[in-house]
């Protein structure tokens, strides 16, 4: 999956993620995906801006988490997902991404 395809997929999923009321940056091996959920609807771009919570993960592992093939908590424990910033925001993001 390319960064653009993943960005579009995330844009669809987080349309009504304004309940997070924060900014999240997914730092992937192909580039960043920035989610501004302080607005409604949430804005998703590939801008590399500072965020309230950074999630560092490969695109492959992000896709696996989205498909349910990789448990996010297990990904954190095995170092496949690294969280920098507010852990509460990361938890809310996990609920939205399903």
Coordinates of N, CA and C in Angstrom, one line a residue:
X1 N 0.8 -1.2 0.0 CA 0.0 0.0 0.0 C 0.9 1.2 0.0
X2 N 0.5 2.2 -0.8 CA 1.3 3.5 -0.8 C 0.9 4.4 0.2
X3 N 1.7 5.4 0.5 CA 1.4 6.5 1.5 C 0.1 7.2 1.1
X4 N -0.1 7.5 -0.2 CA -1.4 8.1 -0.7 C -2.6 7.3 -0.4
X5 N -2.5 6.0 -0.7 CA -3.7 5.1 -0.5 C -4.0 5.0 1.0
X6 N -3.0 4.9 1.8 CA -3.2 4.9 3.2 C -3.8 6.2 3.8
X7 N -3.3 7.3 3.2 CA -3.8 8.6 3.6 C -5.3 8.7 3.3
X8 N -5.7 8.3 2.2 CA -7.1 8.3 1.8 C -8.0 7.4 2.7
X9 N -7.4 6.2 3.0 CA -8.1 5.3 3.8 C -8.3 5.9 5.2
X10 N -7.3 6.6 5.8 CA -7.4 7.2 7.1 C -8.3 8.4 7.0
X11 N -8.3 9.1 6.0 CA -9.2 10.3 5.8 C -10.7 9.8 5.9
X12 N -11.0 8.7 5.3 CA -12.3 8.2 5.4 C -12.7 7.7 6.8
X13 N -11.8 7.1 7.5 CA -12.0 6.6 8.9 C -12.2 7.7 9.9
X14 N -11.4 8.8 9.8 CA -11.4 9.8 10.8 C -12.2 11.0 10.5
X15 N -13.1 10.9 9.6 CA -14.0 12.0 9.2 C -14.6 12.7 10.5
X16 N -15.1 11.8 11.4 CA -15.8 12.4 12.6 C -15.0 12.1 13.8
X17 N -13.7 12.2 13.7 CA -12.8 12.0 14.9 C -12.6 13.2 15.7
X18 N -13.4 14.3 15.5 CA -13.2 15.5 16.2 C -13.4 15.3 17.8
X19 N -13.9 14.2 18.2 CA -14.0 13.9 19.6 C -12.6 13.8 20.3
X20 N -11.6 13.5 19.5 CA -10.2 13.4 20.0 C -9.7 14.8 20.4
X21 N -10.1 15.8 19.6 CA -9.7 17.2 19.9 C -8.2 17.4 20.1
X22 N -7.4 16.8 19.2 CA -6.0 16.9 19.3 C -5.4 16.6 17.8
X23 N -4.1 16.8 17.7 CA -3.4 16.5 16.5 C -2.6 15.2 16.7
X24 N -2.6 14.4 15.6 CA -1.8 13.2 15.6 C -1.0 13.1 14.4
X25 N 0.2 12.6 14.5 CA 1.1 12.4 13.3 C 1.5 11.0 13.3
X26 N 1.2 10.3 12.2 CA 1.7 8.9 12.0 C 3.0 9.1 11.2
X27 N 4.1 8.7 11.8 CA 5.4 8.8 11.2 C 5.7 7.4 10.6
X28 N 5.6 7.3 9.3 CA 5.7 6.0 8.6 C 7.0 5.9 7.9
X29 N 7.4 4.7 7.4 CA 8.6 4.6 6.6 C 8.5 5.2 5.2
X30 N 7.3 5.7 4.8 CA 7.1 6.3 3.5 C 6.8 7.8 3.6
X31 N 6.7 8.3 4.9 CA 6.4 9.7 5.1 C 5.3 9.9 6.1
X32 N 5.1 11.2 6.5 CA 4.1 11.4 7.6 C 2.7 11.5 7.1
X33 N 1.8 11.2 8.0 CA 0.3 11.4 7.8 C -0.1 12.2 9.0
X34 N -0.6 13.4 8.8 CA -0.9 14.4 9.9 C -2.4 14.4 10.0
X35 N -3.0 14.2 11.2 CA -4.4 14.3 11.4 C -4.7 15.4 12.4
X36 N -5.5 16.4 11.9 CA -5.9 17.5 12.8 C -7.3 17.3 13.2
X37 N -7.5 16.7 14.3 CA -8.9 16.3 14.8 C -9.4 17.4 15.8
X38 N -8.8 18.6 15.7 CA -9.3 19.7 16.5 C -10.4 20.4 15.7
X39 N -10.6 20.1 14.5 CA -11.7 20.6 13.6 C -12.7 19.6 13.3
X40 N -13.8 20.0 12.8 CA -14.8 19.0 12.3 C -15.2 19.4 10.9
X41 N -15.0 18.6 9.9 CA -14.5 17.2 10.0 C -12.9 17.3 10.2
X42 N -12.4 16.2 10.7 CA -10.9 16.1 10.9 C -10.2 16.3 9.5
X43 N -9.1 17.0 9.5 CA -8.3 17.2 8.3 C -7.1 16.3 8.3
X44 N -6.9 15.5 7.2 CA -5.8 14.6 7.0 C -4.9 15.0 5.9
X45 N -3.6 15.1 6.1 CA -2.7 15.6 5.1 C -1.4 14.8 5.3
X46 N -0.4 15.1 4.4 CA 0.9 14.5 4.5 C 1.9 15.6 5.0
X47 N 1.4 16.6 5.7 CA 2.3 17.6 6.2 C 3.1 17.1 7.4
X48 N 4.3 17.6 7.5 CA 5.2 17.1 8.6 C 5.2 18.3 9.7
X49 N 4.1 18.3 10.5 CA 4.0 19.4 11.5 C 4.1 18.7 12.9
X50 N 4.4 19.6 13.9 CA 4.4 19.0 15.2 C 3.0 18.6 15.6
X51 N 2.9 17.6 16.4 CA 1.5 17.1 16.8 C 1.5 16.8 18.3
X52 N 0.3 16.6 18.9 CA 0.2 16.3 20.3 C 0.6 14.9 20.6
X53 N 0.5 14.0 19.6 CA 0.9 12.6 19.7 C 1.5 12.1 18.4
X54 N 2.7 11.6 18.5 CA 3.4 11.0 17.3 C 3.3 9.4 17.4
X55 N 2.9 8.8 16.4 CA 2.9 7.3 16.3 C 3.8 6.9 15.3
X56 N 4.9 6.3 15.6 CA 5.9 5.8 14.7 C 5.7 4.3 14.4
X57 N 5.4 4.0 13.1 CA 5.0 2.7 12.7 C 5.2 2.5 11.2
X58 N 5.6 1.3 10.8 CA 5.8 1.1 9.3 C 4.4 1.0 8.7
X59 N 4.3 1.3 7.4 CA 3.0 1.1 6.7 C 2.5 -0.3 6.8
X60 N 3.4 -1.3 6.6 CA 2.9 -2.7 6.7 C 2.3 -3.0 8.0
X61 N 2.9 -2.5 9.1 CA 2.3 -2.8 10.5 C 1.1 -2.0 10.7
X62 N 1.0 -0.8 10.1 CA -0.2 0.0 10.3 C -1.4 -0.7 9.6
X63 N -1.2 -1.2 8.4 CA -2.2 -2.0 7.6 C -2.6 -3.2 8.4
X64 N -1.6 -3.9 9.0 CA -1.9 -5.1 9.8 C -2.8 -4.8 11.0
X65 N -2.5 -3.6 11.6 CA -3.3 -3.2 12.8 C -4.8 -2.9 12.3
X66 N -4.9 -2.2 11.2 CA -6.2 -1.9 10.6 C -7.0 -3.1 10.2
X67 N -6.3 -4.1 9.8 CA -7.0 -5.4 9.4 C -7.3 -6.3 10.6
X68 N -6.7 -6.0 11.7 CA -6.9 -6.8 12.9 C -5.9 -7.9 13.0
X69 N -4.9 -7.9 12.1 CA -3.9 -8.9 12.1 C -2.7 -8.7 13.1
X70 N -2.7 -7.4 13.7 CA -1.7 -7.1 14.6 C -2.4 -6.3 15.7
X71 N -2.3 -6.8 17.0 CA -2.9 -6.1 18.1 C -2.0 -4.8 18.4
X72 N -2.6 -3.6 18.5 CA -1.8 -2.4 18.8 C -1.0 -2.5 20.1
X73 N -1.6 -3.1 21.1 CA -0.8 -3.2 22.4 C 0.4 -4.1 22.2
X74 N 0.2 -5.2 21.5 CA 1.3 -6.1 21.2 C 2.4 -5.3 20.3
X75 N 1.9 -4.5 19.4 CA 2.8 -3.8 18.6 C 3.7 -2.8 19.4
X76 N 3.1 -2.2 20.4 CA 3.8 -1.3 21.3 C 4.8 -2.1 22.1
X77 N 4.4 -3.2 22.6 CA 5.3 -4.1 23.5 C 6.4 -4.7 22.7
X78 N 6.3 -4.9 21.4 CA 7.3 -5.5 20.6 C 8.1 -4.4 19.8
X79 N 7.8 -3.1 20.0 CA 8.6 -2.1 19.4 C 8.2 -1.8 18.0
X80 N 7.1 -2.4 17.5 CA 6.6 -2.2 16.1 C 5.8 -0.8 16.0
X81 N 5.4 -0.4 17.2 CA 4.6 0.9 17.3 C 5.2 1.7 18.4
X82 N 5.7 2.9 18.1 CA 6.3 3.7 19.2 C 5.4 5.0 19.3
X83 N 5.1 5.3 20.6 CA 4.2 6.4 20.9 C 5.0 7.5 21.6
X84 N 4.9 8.7 21.0 CA 5.6 9.9 21.6 C 4.5 10.9 21.9
X85 N 4.4 11.3 23.1 CA 3.3 12.3 23.5 C 2.3 11.7 24.3
X86 N 1.1 12.2 24.1 CA -0.1 11.9 25.0 C -0.6 10.5 24.7
X87 N -0.5 9.5 25.6 CA -0.9 8.2 25.5 C -2.4 8.1 25.3
X88 N -3.1 9.0 26.0 CA -4.6 9.0 25.9 C -5.1 9.2 24.5
X89 N -4.4 10.1 23.8 CA -4.8 10.4 22.4 C -4.5 9.2 21.6
X90 N -3.4 8.5 21.8 CA -3.1 7.3 21.1 C -4.2 6.2 21.3
X91 N -4.7 6.1 22.5 CA -5.8 5.1 22.8 C -7.1 5.5 22.0
X92 N -7.4 6.8 22.0 CA -8.6 7.2 21.3 C -8.5 7.0 19.8
X93 N -7.3 7.2 19.3 CA -7.0 7.0 17.9 C -7.2 5.5 17.5
X94 N -6.8 4.6 18.4 CA -6.9 3.2 18.2 C -8.4 2.8 18.1
X95 N -9.2 3.4 18.9 CA -10.7 3.1 18.9 C -11.3 3.5 17.6
X96 N -10.9 4.7 17.1 CA -11.4 5.2 15.9 C -11.0 4.4 14.6
X97 N -9.7 4.0 14.7 CA -9.2 3.3 13.5 C -9.7 1.9 13.5
X98 N -10.2 1.4 14.6 CA -10.8 0.1 14.7 C -9.8 -1.0 14.5

